[in-house]
Coordinates of C-alpha atoms and ligand atoms in Angstrom, one line a residue:
M1 CA -11.7 31.4 -27.2
E2 CA -12.3 28.5 -24.9
R3 CA -9.2 26.6 -23.6
T4 CA -8.5 23.2 -25.3
L5 CA -6.4 20.7 -23.3
I6 CA -3.2 19.8 -25.1
G7 CA -4.0 16.1 -24.8
D8 CA -7.2 16.7 -26.9
L9 CA -5.5 18.6 -29.8
G10 CA -5.4 15.6 -32.0
K11 CA -9.2 15.9 -32.3
H12 CA -8.8 19.5 -33.7
I13 CA -6.7 19.1 -36.8
S14 CA -6.8 22.2 -39.1
E15 CA -8.8 24.1 -36.4
T16 CA -7.8 27.3 -34.6
V17 CA -7.5 26.6 -30.9
S18 CA -6.4 28.2 -27.7
I19 CA -4.2 26.3 -25.2
S20 CA -2.8 27.4 -21.8
G21 CA 0.2 26.0 -20.1
W22 CA 3.9 26.2 -19.5
V23 CA 6.8 26.5 -21.9
D24 CA 8.7 23.2 -21.4
V25 CA 11.3 23.8 -24.1
R26 CA 12.3 26.7 -26.3
R27 CA 14.5 26.2 -29.4
D28 CA 15.5 28.9 -31.8
Q29 CA 16.1 27.6 -35.3
G30 CA 17.1 30.3 -37.9
K31 CA 14.2 32.7 -38.1
M32 CA 11.7 30.4 -36.5
V33 CA 11.1 29.7 -32.8
F34 CA 10.0 26.2 -31.6
F35 CA 8.4 25.5 -28.3
D36 CA 7.2 22.5 -26.4
F37 CA 4.1 23.5 -24.4
R38 CA 2.9 21.5 -21.5
D39 CA -0.3 21.3 -19.5
R40 CA -1.8 18.7 -17.2
S41 CA -2.8 16.6 -20.1
G42 CA 0.4 16.4 -22.2
F43 CA 2.9 18.1 -24.4
V44 CA 2.7 19.6 -27.9
Q45 CA 5.3 21.2 -30.2
G46 CA 4.5 24.8 -31.2
V47 CA 6.2 26.7 -34.1
V48 CA 6.3 30.5 -34.5
L49 CA 7.0 31.2 -38.2
P50 CA 9.1 34.3 -39.1
D51 CA 6.1 36.3 -40.2
S52 CA 3.8 35.2 -37.3
P53 CA 2.3 38.1 -35.3
A54 CA 3.4 36.1 -32.3
M55 CA 7.2 36.5 -33.1
E56 CA 7.7 39.6 -31.0
A57 CA 6.2 38.0 -27.9
A58 CA 8.0 34.7 -28.6
K59 CA 11.3 36.4 -28.3
G60 CA 10.8 37.2 -24.7
V61 CA 9.4 33.9 -23.5
R62 CA 11.6 31.3 -21.8
K63 CA 11.3 28.0 -20.1
E64 CA 8.5 27.7 -17.5
F65 CA 6.8 31.0 -18.5
V66 CA 3.0 30.5 -18.2
V67 CA 1.4 31.3 -21.5
R68 CA -1.9 31.3 -23.4
V69 CA -1.4 30.4 -27.1
E70 CA -3.6 30.6 -30.1
G71 CA -2.9 28.8 -33.3
V72 CA -3.8 26.2 -35.9
V73 CA -3.3 22.5 -35.3
N74 CA -1.4 21.1 -38.3
K75 CA -0.5 17.5 -39.1
R76 CA 3.3 17.3 -39.2
P77 CA 4.9 16.2 -42.4
E78 CA 5.6 12.5 -42.3
K79 CA 9.4 13.0 -42.0
N80 CA 9.0 15.3 -39.0
A81 CA 6.5 13.1 -37.1
N82 CA 7.7 11.5 -33.9
A83 CA 5.7 8.2 -33.4
N84 CA 7.0 7.7 -29.9
A85 CA 5.8 11.0 -28.5
R86 CA 2.2 11.8 -27.7
N87 CA 1.0 14.5 -30.1
G88 CA 4.2 13.6 -32.1
D89 CA 2.2 13.7 -35.3
I90 CA 0.8 17.3 -34.8
E91 CA 2.2 20.7 -34.3
L92 CA 0.6 24.0 -33.3
E93 CA 1.3 26.9 -35.7
V94 CA 1.3 29.8 -33.2
H95 CA -0.6 33.0 -34.1
S96 CA -0.7 34.7 -30.8
L97 CA 1.3 34.2 -27.6
E98 CA 0.2 35.9 -24.4
E99 CA 2.4 35.8 -21.3
L100 CA 0.4 34.9 -18.1
A101 CA 3.4 34.7 -15.8
A102 CA 7.1 35.0 -16.2
A103 CA 9.7 32.6 -14.7
D104 CA 13.2 32.9 -13.5
P105 CA 15.9 30.8 -15.2
L106 CA 15.8 27.2 -13.9
P107 CA 18.4 26.2 -11.3
F108 CA 19.0 22.9 -13.0
D109 CA 18.1 20.8 -16.1
M110 CA 14.4 19.9 -16.0
S111 CA 14.3 18.4 -19.5
L112 CA 12.9 14.9 -20.0
T113 CA 16.3 13.4 -20.7
G114 CA 18.6 15.7 -18.8
F115 CA 16.8 15.6 -15.5
N116 CA 19.1 13.8 -13.0
L117 CA 19.3 15.2 -9.5
D118 CA 20.6 13.6 -6.3
L119 CA 17.8 13.0 -3.8
A120 CA 18.7 15.8 -1.5
T121 CA 18.6 18.4 -4.3
E122 CA 15.4 16.8 -5.6
L123 CA 13.7 17.2 -2.2
D124 CA 15.1 20.7 -1.6
H125 CA 13.4 21.7 -4.8
R126 CA 10.3 19.6 -4.5
A127 CA 8.1 22.6 -5.5
L128 CA 9.7 22.8 -8.9
V129 CA 10.6 19.1 -9.4
L130 CA 6.9 18.1 -9.1
R131 CA 6.5 19.5 -12.6
H132 CA 8.7 16.7 -14.1
P133 CA 6.8 13.8 -15.7
R134 CA 8.9 11.2 -14.0
I135 CA 8.1 12.7 -10.6
Q136 CA 4.5 13.1 -11.4
A137 CA 4.3 9.5 -12.5
I138 CA 5.4 8.4 -9.0
F139 CA 2.5 10.2 -7.4
K140 CA 0.0 9.3 -10.1
V141 CA 0.8 5.6 -9.3
Q142 CA 0.4 6.3 -5.6
A143 CA -2.9 8.0 -6.1
A144 CA -4.1 5.1 -8.2
L145 CA -3.0 2.7 -5.5
I146 CA -4.9 4.5 -2.8
D147 CA -8.0 4.7 -5.1
A148 CA -7.8 1.0 -5.7
F149 CA -7.6 0.3 -2.0
R150 CA -10.6 2.4 -1.3
E151 CA -12.6 0.8 -4.2
F152 CA -11.8 -2.7 -3.1
M153 CA -12.7 -2.0 0.5
K154 CA -16.1 -0.5 -0.6
S155 CA -16.7 -3.5 -2.9
Q156 CA -16.3 -5.8 0.1
D157 CA -18.8 -3.7 2.1
F158 CA -16.2 -2.0 4.4
F159 CA -17.3 1.4 5.8
E160 CA -14.9 4.3 5.5
F161 CA -14.4 6.4 8.7
Q162 CA -12.0 9.2 9.6
A163 CA -9.7 8.4 12.5
P164 CA -8.4 11.2 14.8
T165 CA -4.7 12.4 14.6
I166 CA -4.4 13.6 18.2
T167 CA -4.7 10.7 20.6
P168 CA -4.5 10.3 24.4
A169 CA -2.5 7.0 24.2
T170 CA -0.1 5.1 21.9
A171 CA -1.5 2.1 20.1
E172 CA 1.7 0.4 19.0
G173 CA 3.7 1.0 22.1
G174 CA 7.4 1.8 22.1
A175 CA 9.1 5.1 22.2
E176 CA 8.5 6.0 18.5
V177 CA 5.9 8.6 19.2
F178 CA 5.6 12.4 18.9
R179 CA 4.4 14.1 22.0
V180 CA 2.0 17.0 21.7
D181 CA 1.5 19.7 24.3
Y182 CA -2.3 19.6 24.5
F183 CA -3.3 22.6 26.5
G184 CA -0.7 21.7 29.1
K185 CA -1.6 18.0 29.0
K186 CA 0.2 15.2 27.3
A187 CA -1.2 13.8 24.1
Y188 CA 0.3 12.1 21.0
L189 CA 0.2 12.2 17.3
T190 CA -1.4 8.9 16.2
Q191 CA 1.0 6.0 15.4
S192 CA -1.9 4.1 13.9
P193 CA -5.7 4.3 13.9
Q194 CA -5.6 0.8 15.4
L195 CA -7.7 1.3 18.5
Y196 CA -10.2 3.5 16.7
K197 CA -10.6 1.1 13.8
Q198 CA -11.3 -1.7 16.3
V199 CA -13.9 0.5 18.1
V200 CA -15.6 1.4 14.9
M201 CA -15.6 -2.2 13.8
T202 CA -17.7 -3.1 16.9
A203 CA -20.5 -0.9 15.4
F204 CA -20.0 -1.2 11.7
E205 CA -18.5 -4.7 11.4
R206 CA -16.2 -3.9 8.4
V207 CA -14.4 -0.6 8.4
F208 CA -11.4 1.1 6.7
S209 CA -9.6 4.4 6.8
V210 CA -6.9 6.2 4.9
N211 CA -4.9 8.2 7.4
R212 CA -1.7 10.0 8.1
V213 CA 0.1 8.3 10.9
F214 CA 3.3 9.4 12.7
R215 CA 6.3 7.4 13.8
A216 CA 9.2 9.1 15.6
E217 CA 11.7 6.8 14.0
P218 CA 15.0 7.9 15.4
S219 CA 17.0 6.5 12.5
A220 CA 17.5 7.6 9.0
T221 CA 16.9 4.5 6.8
T222 CA 15.8 4.2 3.2
R223 CA 12.5 2.6 4.3
H224 CA 11.3 4.7 7.2
L225 CA 9.5 8.0 7.3
T226 CA 8.1 9.8 10.3
E227 CA 4.8 10.7 8.6
I228 CA 3.1 8.1 6.4
V229 CA -0.2 7.2 4.7
S230 CA -1.6 4.2 6.3
L231 CA -4.3 2.1 4.6
D232 CA -6.2 0.4 7.4
A233 CA -8.9 -2.2 7.5
E234 CA -10.7 -4.1 10.3
M235 CA -13.3 -6.8 10.0
G236 CA -15.6 -8.6 12.4
F237 CA -17.0 -12.2 12.4
I238 CA -13.8 -13.9 11.2
G239 CA -13.3 -17.6 11.7
S240 CA -9.6 -17.5 12.0
W241 CA -6.6 -15.1 11.4
T242 CA -6.4 -16.7 7.9
D243 CA -9.6 -14.9 6.9
V244 CA -7.8 -11.6 7.6
R245 CA -4.8 -12.8 5.6
D246 CA -7.1 -13.8 2.7
M247 CA -8.8 -10.4 2.7
S248 CA -5.5 -8.6 2.7
E249 CA -4.2 -10.7 -0.1
A250 CA -7.3 -10.0 -2.2
T251 CA -6.9 -6.3 -1.5
V252 CA -3.3 -6.3 -2.7
R253 CA -4.2 -8.4 -5.7
H254 CA -6.9 -5.8 -6.7
I255 CA -4.5 -2.9 -6.3
L256 CA -1.9 -4.6 -8.5
E257 CA -4.6 -5.4 -11.2
Q258 CA -5.8 -1.8 -11.1
L259 CA -2.3 -0.4 -11.5
K260 CA -1.8 -2.7 -14.5
A261 CA -5.0 -1.5 -16.0
R262 CA -4.7 2.2 -15.2
S263 CA -1.1 3.1 -14.7
S264 CA 0.7 1.3 -17.5
A265 CA 2.0 4.6 -19.0
E266 CA 3.5 5.7 -15.7
L267 CA 4.9 2.3 -14.9
A268 CA 6.5 2.2 -18.4
L269 CA 8.0 5.7 -18.0
L270 CA 9.5 4.7 -14.7
G271 CA 10.7 1.3 -16.0
A272 CA 8.8 -0.4 -13.3
E273 CA 7.5 -4.0 -13.2
L274 CA 4.6 -5.0 -11.0
P275 CA 5.5 -7.6 -8.4
V276 CA 4.2 -11.1 -9.1
M277 CA 1.4 -12.4 -6.9
I278 CA 0.7 -16.1 -7.5
E279 CA -2.6 -17.7 -6.9
K280 CA -1.9 -18.5 -3.3
T281 CA 0.7 -16.4 -1.6
P282 CA 3.1 -18.6 0.4
T283 CA 2.5 -18.4 4.2
L284 CA 5.2 -19.3 6.6
S285 CA 5.3 -19.2 10.4
L286 CA 8.2 -17.1 11.8
T287 CA 9.8 -20.4 12.9
E288 CA 9.6 -21.9 9.4
A289 CA 10.9 -18.7 7.9
Q290 CA 13.9 -18.7 10.3
E291 CA 14.6 -22.4 9.5
K292 CA 14.6 -21.6 5.8
I293 CA 17.0 -18.6 6.3
F294 CA 19.3 -20.8 8.3
A295 CA 19.2 -23.6 5.7
A296 CA 19.9 -21.2 2.8
T297 CA 22.6 -19.0 4.4
G298 CA 23.9 -20.8 7.4
R299 CA 23.1 -17.7 9.5
D300 CA 21.3 -19.0 12.6
V301 CA 18.4 -16.6 13.2
R302 CA 16.3 -19.4 14.8
G303 CA 14.5 -18.3 18.0
G304 CA 14.8 -14.6 17.1
K305 CA 11.9 -12.4 18.0
D306 CA 11.4 -10.9 14.6
L307 CA 13.0 -10.8 11.1
N308 CA 15.5 -8.1 10.5
P309 CA 15.8 -6.3 7.2
E310 CA 18.4 -8.7 5.9
D311 CA 16.3 -11.7 7.0
E312 CA 13.3 -10.2 5.1
R313 CA 15.4 -9.8 2.0
V314 CA 16.8 -13.3 2.1
L315 CA 13.4 -14.9 2.8
C316 CA 11.8 -13.1 -0.1
E317 CA 14.6 -14.4 -2.4
I318 CA 14.1 -18.0 -1.2
V319 CA 10.3 -17.8 -1.7
K320 CA 10.8 -16.2 -5.1
K321 CA 13.1 -19.0 -6.2
D322 CA 10.9 -21.7 -4.8
T323 CA 7.5 -20.5 -6.0
G324 CA 7.9 -17.5 -8.3
S325 CA 6.0 -15.3 -5.8
D326 CA 7.3 -11.8 -5.0
F327 CA 5.1 -12.0 -1.8
A328 CA 5.3 -14.0 1.4
Y329 CA 3.2 -13.9 4.6
V330 CA 5.0 -14.5 7.9
Y331 CA 2.8 -15.2 11.0
G332 CA 3.2 -16.3 14.6
Y333 CA 5.4 -13.8 16.3
P334 CA 6.3 -14.0 20.0
T335 CA 3.3 -12.6 21.9
R336 CA 5.1 -10.4 24.2
Q337 CA 7.0 -8.6 21.4
K338 CA 3.8 -7.3 19.9
P339 CA 1.1 -4.8 21.0
F340 CA -1.4 -5.9 23.6
Y341 CA -4.3 -6.2 21.2
V342 CA -2.8 -9.0 19.1
F343 CA -4.5 -12.5 19.6
P344 CA -2.3 -15.2 21.2
N345 CA -2.6 -18.6 19.6
S346 CA -4.9 -20.8 21.7
E347 CA -2.6 -23.8 21.7
H348 CA 0.7 -22.0 21.9
P349 CA -0.1 -18.7 23.6
E350 CA 3.6 -17.7 23.5
F351 CA 3.1 -17.1 19.8
N352 CA 0.4 -14.7 18.4
E353 CA -1.9 -14.7 15.4
G354 CA -0.3 -11.6 13.9
M355 CA 1.1 -11.6 10.4
D356 CA 3.3 -9.5 8.1
L357 CA 3.2 -9.4 4.3
L358 CA 6.6 -9.0 2.7
C359 CA 7.3 -8.1 -0.9
R360 CA 10.6 -7.9 -2.6
G361 CA 12.4 -8.0 0.7
V362 CA 10.4 -5.3 2.5
E363 CA 7.4 -5.4 4.8
W364 CA 4.3 -3.9 3.2
L365 CA 1.6 -4.9 5.7
S366 CA 1.0 -5.9 9.3
G367 CA -2.2 -7.3 10.7
G368 CA -3.8 -10.4 12.1
R369 CA -6.4 -11.5 14.6
R370 CA -7.2 -9.3 17.7
I371 CA -8.4 -10.2 21.1
N372 CA -12.1 -9.6 21.3
D373 CA -12.9 -11.1 24.7
Y374 CA -13.1 -8.3 27.3
G375 CA -11.6 -10.4 30.1
Q376 CA -8.6 -11.5 28.0
L377 CA -8.1 -7.9 26.8
M378 CA -8.0 -6.6 30.4
E379 CA -5.4 -9.2 31.3
H380 CA -3.2 -8.0 28.4
V381 CA -3.7 -4.4 29.3
R382 CA -2.4 -5.1 32.8
A383 CA 0.4 -7.4 31.6
W384 CA 1.5 -4.8 29.1
G385 CA 1.6 -2.2 31.9
M386 CA -1.0 0.1 30.3
D387 CA -3.3 2.5 32.0
P388 CA -6.9 1.4 31.3
E389 CA -8.1 4.9 31.9
K390 CA -6.2 6.1 28.9
I391 CA -7.9 3.6 26.6
S392 CA -11.3 3.5 28.4
M393 CA -13.2 4.3 25.2
F394 CA -11.5 1.4 23.4
L395 CA -12.2 -1.0 26.3
E396 CA -15.9 0.1 26.5
A397 CA -16.4 -1.2 22.9
F398 CA -15.2 -4.7 23.9
R399 CA -16.9 -4.7 27.3
Y400 CA -20.3 -4.7 25.6
G401 CA -19.9 -7.4 23.1
A402 CA -17.4 -7.6 20.2
P403 CA -17.2 -10.3 17.5
P404 CA -14.1 -12.3 16.7
E405 CA -12.1 -9.9 14.6
G406 CA -9.0 -8.9 12.8
G407 CA -7.5 -6.4 10.4
F408 CA -4.5 -5.1 8.7
A409 CA -2.6 -1.9 7.5
L410 CA -0.6 -1.2 4.4
G411 CA 2.0 1.6 4.2
A412 CA 1.3 3.5 0.9
E413 CA 4.8 4.8 0.6
R414 CA 6.4 1.4 1.1
M415 CA 4.2 0.0 -1.5
T416 CA 4.9 2.8 -4.0
M417 CA 8.6 2.5 -3.4
Q418 CA 8.6 -1.3 -3.9
I419 CA 6.4 -1.3 -6.9
L420 CA 8.4 1.4 -8.7
G421 CA 11.8 0.1 -7.6
L422 CA 12.7 3.4 -5.9
K423 CA 15.8 3.3 -3.9
N424 CA 14.6 5.5 -1.1
I425 CA 11.2 5.8 0.5
R426 CA 11.5 9.6 0.4
E427 CA 11.1 9.5 -3.3
A428 CA 7.6 7.9 -2.7
S429 CA 6.4 10.7 -0.4
M430 CA 5.5 14.1 -2.0
F431 CA 6.7 16.0 1.1
P432 CA 8.7 13.5 3.1
R433 CA 9.2 14.0 6.8
D434 CA 12.2 12.3 8.3
M435 CA 14.5 13.0 11.2
H436 CA 16.3 15.8 9.4
R437 CA 13.6 17.3 7.1
I438 CA 10.3 19.1 7.3
D439 CA 10.2 20.4 3.7
T440 CA 13.5 22.3 4.5
L441 CA 16.4 20.8 6.3
L442 CA 16.0 21.1 10.1
S443 CA 19.5 22.4 10.4
A444 CA 18.4 25.6 8.6
P445 CA 18.4 28.6 11.0
V446 CA 15.3 29.0 13.0
P447 CA 14.2 32.5 14.0
D448 CA 15.0 33.3 17.7
D449 CA 11.4 33.8 18.6
A450 CA 10.2 30.5 17.2
T451 CA 8.4 28.7 20.0
D452 CA 7.3 25.7 18.0
A453 CA 10.6 24.5 16.6
P454 CA 10.5 20.7 16.3
E455 CA 12.4 18.8 18.9
N456 CA 12.6 15.4 17.2
Ligands
LIG1 P1 2.8 -1.4 11.5 O1 3.4 -0.7 12.6 O2 3.6 -2.7 11.0 O3 1.4 -2.0 11.9 O4 2.6 -0.5 10.2 C1 1.8 -0.9 9.1 C2 2.6 -0.7 7.8 O5 2.9 0.7 7.7 C3 4.2 0.9 7.1 N1 5.1 1.6 8.0 C4 6.0 2.5 7.6 N2 6.3 3.0 6.4 C5 7.3 3.9 6.4 N3 7.9 4.4 7.4 C6 7.6 4.0 8.7 N4 8.2 4.5 9.7 C7 6.6 3.0 8.8 N5 6.0 2.3 9.9 C8 5.1 1.5 9.4 C9 4.7 -0.5 6.7 C10 3.9 -1.4 7.7 O6 3.8 -2.7 7.3 N6 -1.6 -1.3 13.8 C11 -0.8 -2.1 13.0 C12 -1.5 -2.6 11.8 C13 -2.6 -3.6 12.1 O7 -2.3 -4.6 12.8 O8 -3.7 -3.5 11.5 C14 0.4 -1.2 12.5 O9 0.4 0.0 12.6 O10 4.2 -0.8 5.4

């Protein structure tokens, strides 16, 4: 008999069906055995009656056994129906139960209500924990978020390209970079597709990419990973950096709208509330932001090069109180603090036309206008002490005519974490990499002959 998905059983009342899935729960009640079966589409209760030919098999089946079950879909009597559960009004009367795979006893409680692990245990057991609906909900929301990004970019005529991971130079500068031994030569894992998206923009005008990028963050914070999914965009023929801001705002707005439309069940399961984006997201210069923080807290951060995490948190609170917005743009950072490609303001070249988007106290996005004039770019390359040879491909694109342009990047895990109110960004990464973990803890013994043990 062909497999019916559990989520579709409601359409098969009084029919004999075959389902396949896992045993989520097993309850023995007198001479009857009750199960909750689970597949990718949902849950259903199954009952094995005392005289059922499946009783013998049912006795040997425990949680997480993989089974094929045949039975009749019955409406549950009114008094036994559970209006809050999907399929709560039906039940499968089991006639045959075939074991497809056995399972060891679970190392912890995986039930809907009893599941409550600390983060370290959760990550140590990611392979198993991924089966839990709460954990699945996190990654379903993340997948919907990435889909929505892609769709919006395409709707705005952006071209998707694949950026390389192994690069000859670092785009973002700084020491936070993983070195690769590339046939005896030095190379790096990409920190950002920045230089590539700019190059591709000079041919395709509007481009985007969904990539993995790597940051050798030497600290263990709740908002940093060493491997992240970066949602990148770059666009030519802008009039001002505000065109980039507006495009990024429209992108985030679309993502939020799509999550509201498509992910309401997951958001409800996780008790998450989408952040509020008002009609025009407040935009402050760094100087204005610092003034506001000083006025509200008495903490004098004026003249600082950047906002620290505490400043970002306070600023978001101020903006929320004043405008109702959970979002705020901050622009105009000191030129020398940022990468060489960022465009300096024409009137005040000591400040650039780069921006960040903050939400609920955390940075979601960076971007802004870039230098497109070849001469100016070369001046910055020299002033930033970079080797033009190493970025010769990038420079060539600008030497032969590039329009005024800008772009932005969103961190998928940061967004997921903030939207869902997760306490730690590791919860928003299916297989998080941080200073101490590559699936298993790095302190775990490494075989003596391992030549590729991580150094970072
Ligand atoms: P930036 O370095 O700010 O900008 O990165 C863009 C966004 O990526 C996310 N992010 C991180 N998330 C988790 N852990 C990390 N270690 C981490 N680092 C960054 C954040 C951040 O806002 N080339 C520029 C983008 C541009 O100008 O287009 C860049 O990479 O959400």
